[in-house]
Tab-separated table of C-alpha atoms in Angstrom:
chain	number	residue	atom	x	y	z
A	1	UNK	CA	-59.798	-13.169	57.375
A	2	UNK	CA	-57.350	-11.579	55.009
A	3	UNK	CA	-53.796	-12.298	54.627
A	4	UNK	CA	-50.646	-10.226	54.247
A	5	UNK	CA	-47.636	-12.088	53.205
A	6	UNK	CA	-44.586	-12.166	50.797
A	7	UNK	CA	-45.257	-14.268	47.770
A	8	UNK	CA	-43.003	-17.440	48.191
A	9	UNK	CA	-40.421	-18.211	45.793
A	10	UNK	CA	-39.982	-14.946	44.380
A	11	UNK	CA	-37.341	-12.309	45.591
A	12	UNK	CA	-39.665	-9.328	45.570
A	13	UNK	CA	-43.272	-8.469	45.803
A	14	UNK	CA	-44.748	-6.603	42.690
A	15	UNK	CA	-46.645	-3.432	43.611
A	16	UNK	CA	-47.294	-2.616	39.861
A	17	UNK	CA	-48.364	-5.255	37.620
A	18	UNK	CA	-46.069	-5.736	34.357
A	19	UNK	CA	-46.903	-3.610	31.414
A	20	UNK	CA	-46.745	-4.178	27.725
A	21	UNK	CA	-46.156	-1.622	25.248
A	22	UNK	CA	-44.845	-2.192	21.492
A	23	UNK	CA	-44.439	-6.078	22.189
A	24	UNK	CA	-42.010	-5.639	24.628
A	25	UNK	CA	-43.012	-6.209	28.357
A	26	UNK	CA	-41.871	-3.454	31.252
A	27	UNK	CA	-40.203	-4.666	34.367
A	28	UNK	CA	-42.853	-4.191	37.135
A	29	UNK	CA	-41.716	-2.230	40.370
A	30	UNK	CA	-41.361	-3.715	43.560
A	31	UNK	CA	-40.689	-2.293	47.109
A	32	UNK	CA	-37.084	-3.716	46.828
A	33	UNK	CA	-36.932	-2.171	43.250
A	34	UNK	CA	-37.924	1.012	44.519
A	35	UNK	CA	-34.750	1.479	46.328
A	36	UNK	CA	-32.839	1.009	42.869
A	37	UNK	CA	-34.129	4.706	42.355
A	38	UNK	CA	-31.285	6.759	43.389
A	39	UNK	CA	-33.690	9.898	44.706
A	40	UNK	CA	-35.624	7.442	46.699
A	41	UNK	CA	-32.719	5.747	48.324
A	42	UNK	CA	-30.716	9.254	48.792
A	43	UNK	CA	-34.296	10.400	50.862
A	44	UNK	CA	-34.606	7.242	52.801
A	45	UNK	CA	-31.044	7.154	53.725
A	46	UNK	CA	-30.789	10.562	54.916
A	47	UNK	CA	-33.579	10.143	57.217
A	48	UNK	CA	-32.449	6.937	58.409
A	49	UNK	CA	-28.971	8.528	58.790
A	50	UNK	CA	-30.123	11.078	60.935
A	51	UNK	CA	-32.164	8.963	63.237
A	52	UNK	CA	-28.985	6.909	63.875
A	53	UNK	CA	-27.138	9.698	64.975
A	54	UNK	CA	-29.454	10.854	67.740
A	55	UNK	CA	-28.731	9.712	71.339
A	56	UNK	CA	-31.339	7.696	73.044
A	57	UNK	CA	-32.056	9.664	76.155
A	58	UNK	CA	-34.123	8.383	78.704
A	59	UNK	CA	-35.872	10.200	81.615
A	60	UNK	CA	-37.560	9.938	84.841
A	61	UNK	CA	-40.343	12.182	85.586
A	62	UNK	CA	-40.358	13.435	89.080
A	63	UNK	CA	-43.176	14.408	91.392
A	64	UNK	CA	-42.676	18.017	91.228
A	65	UNK	CA	-42.952	17.722	87.180
A	66	UNK	CA	-39.206	18.085	86.563
A	67	UNK	CA	-37.071	15.258	84.924
A	68	UNK	CA	-33.603	13.520	85.529
A	69	UNK	CA	-31.726	11.805	83.023
A	70	UNK	CA	-30.856	8.223	83.471
A	71	UNK	CA	-29.015	5.468	82.058
A	72	UNK	CA	-30.607	3.637	79.174
A	73	UNK	CA	-31.662	-0.120	79.739
A	74	UNK	CA	-29.488	-2.452	77.657
A	75	UNK	CA	-32.133	-2.941	75.291
A	76	UNK	CA	-31.566	0.599	74.162
A	77	UNK	CA	-27.774	0.189	73.916
A	78	UNK	CA	-27.271	-3.061	72.539
A	79	UNK	CA	-30.592	-4.084	71.003
A	80	UNK	CA	-29.184	-7.494	69.452
A	81	UNK	CA	-26.207	-9.236	68.042
A	82	UNK	CA	-25.204	-10.238	64.552
A	83	UNK	CA	-23.352	-13.262	66.059
A	84	UNK	CA	-21.123	-13.781	69.194
A	85	UNK	CA	-18.759	-11.083	70.071
A	86	UNK	CA	-20.775	-8.849	67.199
A	87	UNK	CA	-23.173	-6.860	68.748
A	88	UNK	CA	-26.048	-4.475	66.747
A	89	UNK	CA	-25.319	-1.076	68.357
A	90	UNK	CA	-28.091	1.017	68.901
A	91	UNK	CA	-27.494	3.141	65.843
A	92	UNK	CA	-27.209	0.279	63.611
A	93	UNK	CA	-30.704	-0.667	64.930
A	94	UNK	CA	-32.348	2.795	64.551
A	95	UNK	CA	-30.957	3.059	60.966
A	96	UNK	CA	-32.329	-0.241	59.908
A	97	UNK	CA	-35.487	0.169	61.654
A	98	UNK	CA	-36.085	3.614	60.136
A	99	UNK	CA	-35.348	2.214	56.864
A	100	UNK	CA	-37.826	-0.344	57.140
A	101	UNK	CA	-40.330	2.121	58.185
A	102	UNK	CA	-39.845	4.362	55.593
A	103	UNK	CA	-39.857	2.068	52.838
A	104	UNK	CA	-42.616	-0.585	54.111
A	105	UNK	CA	-44.390	1.395	56.665
A	106	UNK	CA	-43.688	-1.216	59.134
A	107	UNK	CA	-40.818	-2.331	61.210
A	108	UNK	CA	-40.961	-5.706	62.903
A	109	UNK	CA	-38.737	-7.651	65.310
A	110	UNK	CA	-38.902	-10.729	67.179
A	111	UNK	CA	-38.231	-10.475	71.112
A	112	UNK	CA	-35.683	-12.795	71.859
A	113	UNK	CA	-35.180	-12.426	75.873
A	114	UNK	CA	-36.801	-10.326	78.344
A	115	UNK	CA	-35.380	-8.599	81.496
A	116	UNK	CA	-36.293	-8.986	85.281
A	117	UNK	CA	-39.057	-6.328	84.876
A	118	UNK	CA	-40.555	-8.373	82.051
A	119	UNK	CA	-39.316	-5.884	79.557
A	120	UNK	CA	-37.885	-6.780	76.207
A	121	UNK	CA	-34.100	-7.013	76.466
A	122	UNK	CA	-33.333	-8.374	73.234
A	123	UNK	CA	-35.155	-7.370	69.726
A	124	UNK	CA	-34.051	-9.416	66.495
A	125	UNK	CA	-35.078	-6.841	63.361
A	126	UNK	CA	-36.558	-9.082	60.951
A	127	UNK	CA	-37.386	-8.183	57.332
A	128	UNK	CA	-40.794	-6.908	56.583
A	129	UNK	CA	-41.169	-8.844	53.617
A	130	UNK	CA	-40.493	-11.947	55.341
A	131	UNK	CA	-43.370	-11.577	57.875
A	132	UNK	CA	-46.857	-13.266	56.985
A	133	UNK	CA	-49.917	-11.420	58.745
A	134	UNK	CA	-53.381	-12.984	59.485
A	135	UNK	CA	-55.813	-10.183	60.096
A	136	UNK	CA	-59.468	-10.608	60.923
A	137	UNK	CA	-61.545	-7.344	60.685
A	138	UNK	CA	-59.408	-4.679	61.891
A	139	UNK	CA	-57.162	-7.190	64.290
A	140	UNK	CA	-54.045	-8.827	63.746
A	141	UNK	CA	-54.501	-12.514	65.009
A	142	UNK	CA	-51.490	-14.054	63.992
A	143	UNK	CA	-47.829	-13.424	62.841
A	144	UNK	CA	-45.887	-15.839	61.029
A	145	UNK	CA	-42.199	-15.217	60.326
A	146	UNK	CA	-39.949	-17.940	58.351
A	147	UNK	CA	-42.898	-20.272	57.926
A	148	UNK	CA	-43.266	-20.400	61.772
A	149	UNK	CA	-46.015	-18.761	64.016
A	150	UNK	CA	-44.413	-16.222	66.572
A	151	UNK	CA	-46.590	-15.702	69.754
A	152	UNK	CA	-48.211	-12.054	69.670
A	153	UNK	CA	-46.475	-11.091	72.894
A	154	UNK	CA	-42.982	-11.527	71.046
A	155	UNK	CA	-43.369	-9.573	68.294
A	156	UNK	CA	-42.081	-6.014	68.133
A	157	UNK	CA	-44.146	-3.810	66.027
A	158	UNK	CA	-43.966	-0.174	65.147
A	159	UNK	CA	-46.271	1.175	62.286
A	160	UNK	CA	-46.160	4.237	59.999
A	161	UNK	CA	-48.684	5.846	57.222
A	162	UNK	CA	-51.698	4.195	59.218
A	163	UNK	CA	-55.100	4.104	57.657
A	164	UNK	CA	-58.418	4.097	59.368
A	165	UNK	CA	-59.220	0.389	59.854
A	166	UNK	CA	-56.059	-1.083	58.828
A	167	UNK	CA	-53.596	-2.568	61.506
A	168	UNK	CA	-50.568	-2.277	59.666
A	169	UNK	CA	-48.735	0.521	58.289
A	170	UNK	CA	-48.629	1.136	54.375
A	171	UNK	CA	-45.808	1.694	52.415
A	172	UNK	CA	-45.053	5.151	50.434
A	173	UNK	CA	-43.957	3.234	47.876
A	174	UNK	CA	-47.449	1.908	46.989
A	175	UNK	CA	-48.600	5.574	46.745
A	176	UNK	CA	-45.298	6.894	44.772
A	177	UNK	CA	-45.962	3.647	42.447
A	178	UNK	CA	-46.912	5.371	39.460
A	179	UNK	CA	-44.059	7.936	39.710
A	180	UNK	CA	-41.605	5.268	40.420
A	181	UNK	CA	-43.015	3.392	37.417
A	182	UNK	CA	-42.696	6.453	35.242
A	183	UNK	CA	-38.709	6.980	36.481
A	184	UNK	CA	-38.106	3.314	36.023
A	185	UNK	CA	-39.494	3.390	32.611
A	186	UNK	CA	-37.514	6.471	31.784
A	187	UNK	CA	-34.403	4.861	32.993
A	188	UNK	CA	-35.086	1.930	31.310
A	189	UNK	CA	-35.744	3.730	27.849
A	190	UNK	CA	-32.424	5.567	28.263
A	191	UNK	CA	-30.387	2.233	28.907
A	192	UNK	CA	-32.212	0.716	26.049
A	193	UNK	CA	-31.660	3.707	23.560
A	194	UNK	CA	-28.118	4.069	24.128
A	195	UNK	CA	-27.814	0.287	24.136
A	196	UNK	CA	-29.402	0.068	20.975
A	197	UNK	CA	-32.333	-2.288	21.992
A	198	UNK	CA	-35.030	0.359	21.789
A	199	UNK	CA	-34.159	1.731	18.543
A	200	UNK	CA	-32.144	0.777	15.392
A	201	UNK	CA	-28.567	1.722	16.060
A	202	UNK	CA	-28.133	2.695	12.356
A	203	UNK	CA	-29.549	2.338	8.754
A	204	UNK	CA	-27.772	0.394	6.448
A	205	UNK	CA	-29.138	1.248	2.955
A	206	UNK	CA	-28.608	0.035	-0.404
A	207	UNK	CA	-29.727	1.972	-3.877
A	208	UNK	CA	-31.355	-0.979	-5.239
A	209	UNK	CA	-33.865	-3.478	-3.621
A	210	UNK	CA	-32.806	-6.453	-1.657
A	211	UNK	CA	-33.979	-10.156	-1.052
A	212	UNK	CA	-34.149	-11.119	2.709
A	213	UNK	CA	-31.288	-13.502	2.211
A	214	UNK	CA	-29.160	-10.452	0.915
A	215	UNK	CA	-30.589	-8.097	3.736
A	216	UNK	CA	-29.411	-10.961	6.612
A	217	UNK	CA	-25.788	-11.509	4.760
A	218	UNK	CA	-25.387	-7.798	4.894
A	219	UNK	CA	-26.432	-7.269	8.528
A	220	UNK	CA	-24.179	-10.131	9.518
A	221	UNK	CA	-21.032	-9.214	7.937
A	222	UNK	CA	-21.695	-5.525	9.215
A	223	UNK	CA	-22.079	-6.773	12.879
A	224	UNK	CA	-19.030	-9.045	12.300
A	225	UNK	CA	-16.878	-6.117	11.338
A	226	UNK	CA	-18.220	-3.396	13.830
A	227	UNK	CA	-18.094	-5.653	16.660
A	228	UNK	CA	-14.402	-6.320	16.121
A	229	UNK	CA	-13.596	-2.446	15.651
A	230	UNK	CA	-12.637	-3.256	12.094
A	231	UNK	CA	-12.927	-1.069	9.201
A	232	UNK	CA	-16.167	-1.347	7.449
A	233	UNK	CA	-15.583	-1.808	3.501
A	234	UNK	CA	-18.512	-1.034	1.523
A	235	UNK	CA	-19.095	-1.196	-2.224
A	236	UNK	CA	-20.903	1.241	-4.820
A	237	UNK	CA	-24.560	2.282	-3.535
A	238	UNK	CA	-24.486	1.471	0.208
A	239	UNK	CA	-25.461	4.118	2.567
A	240	UNK	CA	-24.585	4.223	6.440
A	241	UNK	CA	-26.729	6.401	8.461
A	242	UNK	CA	-26.614	6.690	12.200
A	243	UNK	CA	-29.832	7.179	14.064
A	244	UNK	CA	-30.246	9.916	16.695
A	245	UNK	CA	-32.846	10.344	19.226
A	246	UNK	CA	-35.857	12.279	18.343
A	247	UNK	CA	-37.239	15.259	20.139
A	248	UNK	CA	-40.311	13.429	21.773
A	249	UNK	CA	-37.899	10.457	23.221
A	250	UNK	CA	-35.508	12.878	24.395
A	251	UNK	CA	-38.230	14.692	26.435
A	252	UNK	CA	-39.245	11.409	27.794
A	253	UNK	CA	-35.832	11.064	29.291
A	254	UNK	CA	-36.119	14.622	30.684
A	255	UNK	CA	-39.129	13.003	32.755
A	256	UNK	CA	-36.389	11.636	35.046
A	257	UNK	CA	-36.277	15.091	36.519
A	258	UNK	CA	-40.148	15.442	37.254
A	259	UNK	CA	-39.988	11.949	38.770
A	260	UNK	CA	-37.321	12.917	40.970
A	261	UNK	CA	-39.389	15.668	42.527
A	262	UNK	CA	-42.239	13.536	43.032
A	263	UNK	CA	-40.367	10.408	44.715
A	264	UNK	CA	-38.929	12.869	47.474
A	265	UNK	CA	-42.270	14.054	48.539
A	266	UNK	CA	-43.581	10.573	48.768
A	267	UNK	CA	-40.275	10.251	51.148
A	268	UNK	CA	-40.755	13.309	53.001
A	269	UNK	CA	-37.523	14.903	52.415
A	270	UNK	CA	-37.119	18.446	50.638
A	271	UNK	CA	-35.709	17.672	47.417
A	272	UNK	CA	-32.660	20.358	47.828
A	273	UNK	CA	-31.387	18.210	50.550
A	274	UNK	CA	-30.582	15.601	48.239
A	275	UNK	CA	-29.446	17.419	45.142
A	276	UNK	CA	-33.070	17.477	43.508
A	277	UNK	CA	-33.630	20.746	41.601
A	278	UNK	CA	-36.485	22.781	43.002
A	279	UNK	CA	-37.698	25.878	40.607
A	280	UNK	CA	-37.665	28.816	42.470
A	281	UNK	CA	-35.264	27.775	45.402
A	282	UNK	CA	-32.186	28.900	46.484
A	283	UNK	CA	-30.410	27.641	49.879
A	284	UNK	CA	-27.388	29.737	50.942
A	285	UNK	CA	-25.075	29.403	54.052
A	286	UNK	CA	-27.306	31.923	55.687
A	287	UNK	CA	-30.292	29.718	55.967
A	288	UNK	CA	-28.924	26.338	55.914
A	289	UNK	CA	-29.250	26.072	59.747
A	290	UNK	CA	-32.835	26.935	59.216
A	291	UNK	CA	-33.338	24.501	56.470
A	292	UNK	CA	-32.075	21.788	58.801
A	293	UNK	CA	-34.301	22.465	61.674
A	294	UNK	CA	-37.077	22.485	59.371
A	295	UNK	CA	-36.275	18.809	58.350
A	296	UNK	CA	-36.166	17.896	61.572
A	297	UNK	CA	-39.180	19.553	63.033
A	298	UNK	CA	-41.902	19.503	59.992
A	299	UNK	CA	-40.388	16.765	58.013
A	300	UNK	CA	-39.403	14.047	60.639
A	301	UNK	CA	-40.998	15.721	63.775
A	302	UNK	CA	-44.220	13.660	63.963
A	303	UNK	CA	-42.462	10.475	63.086
A	304	UNK	CA	-39.746	10.917	65.745
A	305	UNK	CA	-42.266	11.421	68.311
A	306	UNK	CA	-44.103	8.062	67.325
A	307	UNK	CA	-40.625	6.349	67.654
A	308	UNK	CA	-40.228	8.389	71.153
A	309	UNK	CA	-43.534	6.517	72.132
A	310	UNK	CA	-42.680	3.327	70.761
A	311	UNK	CA	-39.259	3.183	72.472
A	312	UNK	CA	-40.872	4.467	75.700
A	313	UNK	CA	-42.701	1.333	75.821
A	314	UNK	CA	-39.310	-0.554	76.514
A	315	UNK	CA	-38.975	1.129	79.687
A	316	UNK	CA	-40.815	0.867	82.849
A	317	UNK	CA	-43.156	3.852	84.005
A	318	UNK	CA	-42.431	6.640	84.894
A	319	UNK	CA	-39.690	6.396	82.640
A	320	UNK	CA	-39.763	7.616	79.118
A	321	UNK	CA	-37.846	7.946	75.804
A	322	UNK	CA	-36.702	11.032	73.673
A	323	UNK	CA	-34.362	10.736	70.814
A	324	UNK	CA	-32.143	13.651	71.113
A	325	UNK	CA	-33.149	16.004	68.002
A	326	UNK	CA	-30.317	18.425	68.806
A	327	UNK	CA	-27.504	16.018	68.072
A	328	UNK	CA	-27.507	15.955	64.316
A	329	UNK	CA	-27.971	19.796	63.916
A	330	UNK	CA	-24.559	20.424	63.948
A	331	UNK	CA	-24.043	24.213	63.975
A	332	UNK	CA	-20.887	26.126	63.020
A	333	UNK	CA	-18.846	27.288	65.918
A	334	UNK	CA	-19.902	30.871	66.124
A	335	UNK	CA	-23.728	30.160	66.294
A	336	UNK	CA	-23.250	27.392	68.547
A	337	UNK	CA	-21.241	29.806	71.065
A	338	UNK	CA	-24.158	32.584	70.624
A	339	UNK	CA	-26.745	30.295	71.360
A	340	UNK	CA	-25.129	28.623	74.552
A	341	UNK	CA	-24.154	32.169	75.699
A	342	UNK	CA	-27.782	33.399	75.261
A	343	UNK	CA	-28.990	30.328	77.228
A	344	UNK	CA	-26.408	30.998	80.219
A	345	UNK	CA	-27.476	34.605	79.951
A	346	UNK	CA	-31.269	34.069	80.241
A	347	UNK	CA	-30.435	30.980	83.092
A	348	UNK	CA	-31.957	28.344	80.855
A	349	UNK	CA	-28.550	26.475	80.873
A	350	UNK	CA	-25.666	26.504	83.249
A	351	UNK	CA	-22.065	26.852	82.056
A	352	UNK	CA	-21.311	23.200	83.546
A	353	UNK	CA	-24.050	21.900	81.231
A	354	UNK	CA	-23.072	23.956	78.415
A	355	UNK	CA	-19.545	22.661	78.937
A	356	UNK	CA	-21.025	19.320	79.046
A	357	UNK	CA	-22.505	19.881	75.510
A	358	UNK	CA	-18.870	20.793	74.436
A	359	UNK	CA	-17.477	17.517	75.826
A	360	UNK	CA	-15.539	19.743	78.423
A	361	UNK	CA	-15.176	19.031	82.321
A	362	UNK	CA	-16.705	21.765	84.733
A	363	UNK	CA	-14.786	24.514	85.655
A	364	UNK	CA	-12.314	24.240	88.404
A	365	UNK	CA	-11.601	26.593	91.072
A	366	UNK	CA	-8.428	27.365	89.209
A	367	UNK	CA	-10.152	28.209	86.241
A	368	UNK	CA	-12.635	30.557	87.945
A	369	UNK	CA	-9.690	32.305	89.587
A	370	UNK	CA	-7.851	32.704	86.180
A	371	UNK	CA	-10.901	34.277	84.461
A	372	UNK	CA	-11.182	36.743	87.616
A	373	UNK	CA	-7.647	37.865	86.907
A	374	UNK	CA	-8.364	38.286	83.393
A	375	UNK	CA	-11.509	39.906	83.224
A	376	UNK	CA	-12.121	41.029	86.680
A	377	UNK	CA	-14.598	39.372	89.283
A	378	UNK	CA	-18.231	39.943	88.418
A	379	UNK	CA	-19.236	39.511	92.361
A	380	UNK	CA	-21.448	42.455	92.705
A	381	UNK	CA	-22.103	41.827	96.510
A	382	UNK	CA	-20.200	44.262	98.847
A	383	UNK	CA	-17.663	42.841	101.187
A	384	UNK	CA	-17.989	43.338	104.745
A	385	UNK	CA	-16.149	46.442	105.749
A	386	UNK	CA	-16.685	48.273	102.340
A	387	UNK	CA	-19.330	50.318	100.999
A	388	UNK	CA	-21.349	49.460	97.853
């Protein structure tokens, strides 16, 4: 039997052991610490924000193979509540769960209520690091949340980054641990360097040898003077030399750029989407639409399909759920008009459906008559008593 759990009494779970260098310990990197890396935060926030913008479409498949759009069940409208009169919207729920999946590889929830059909009616999202799992072989045999056992049937569990024989998703932070540690170390060095703790801030020298007592007295007087912004007065023989960063240490700080490119790969987001420089790439307004489509299909497509399948279990058969990928792909007015016009011409979309996409009502008889007056009638069928 194995146990996956969060260490009690600590706020984070370390995924990289503390390293010791030059007599100083370097802070370990935890899952929560990883979010302090702006690159990883930006990547996960981008994915979660896009998912939160997607309407949850519920369909029923008909015997002839066609489908109709139906109203989603309450759990896919308001999955939970923060408090009385403070609902958790489906957008909030999707954002939080996507962040959990992206950072931990798992999204856990407790099913608090069920509907008349036995399907979940309320799912309380919980923090993955507060969940304790007991695993026997390749099966989860017990869930503990807040120190209390939760019945298996009352647990909502979505997984990502699965490996054979492991019944829980794996955190990409575990895979990115080395890159995150490098980035964190570079950030810490930069802070220590310019803060004066990783190097001497200056060298205060004297032309003659000094005793330890004289050295300490000189340092104390110097600190007291510069701490108050006062003028430093020195007698004959003293020399003050500020210390600058060496080329090697400056190069280590430049390692931040390389770490940023590594981190976005683990997060599954193209670097240029979050302002991480990419060698040899140039994104222009001409191809930005294709770039957004690539993000949605190649980078996020498999994860979105898995979420569709998970959310479908909240609806009774033969209903199924699809997150609307098209909603976040906002096109400019000209491109959108061209796409809708092409679909109407090819008869894959009706004018009424196109107007619904544009949040417009169907054309009335008066609207159609006005179009005929302005552009002429397109009715090509001959009228009675006339020749074609």
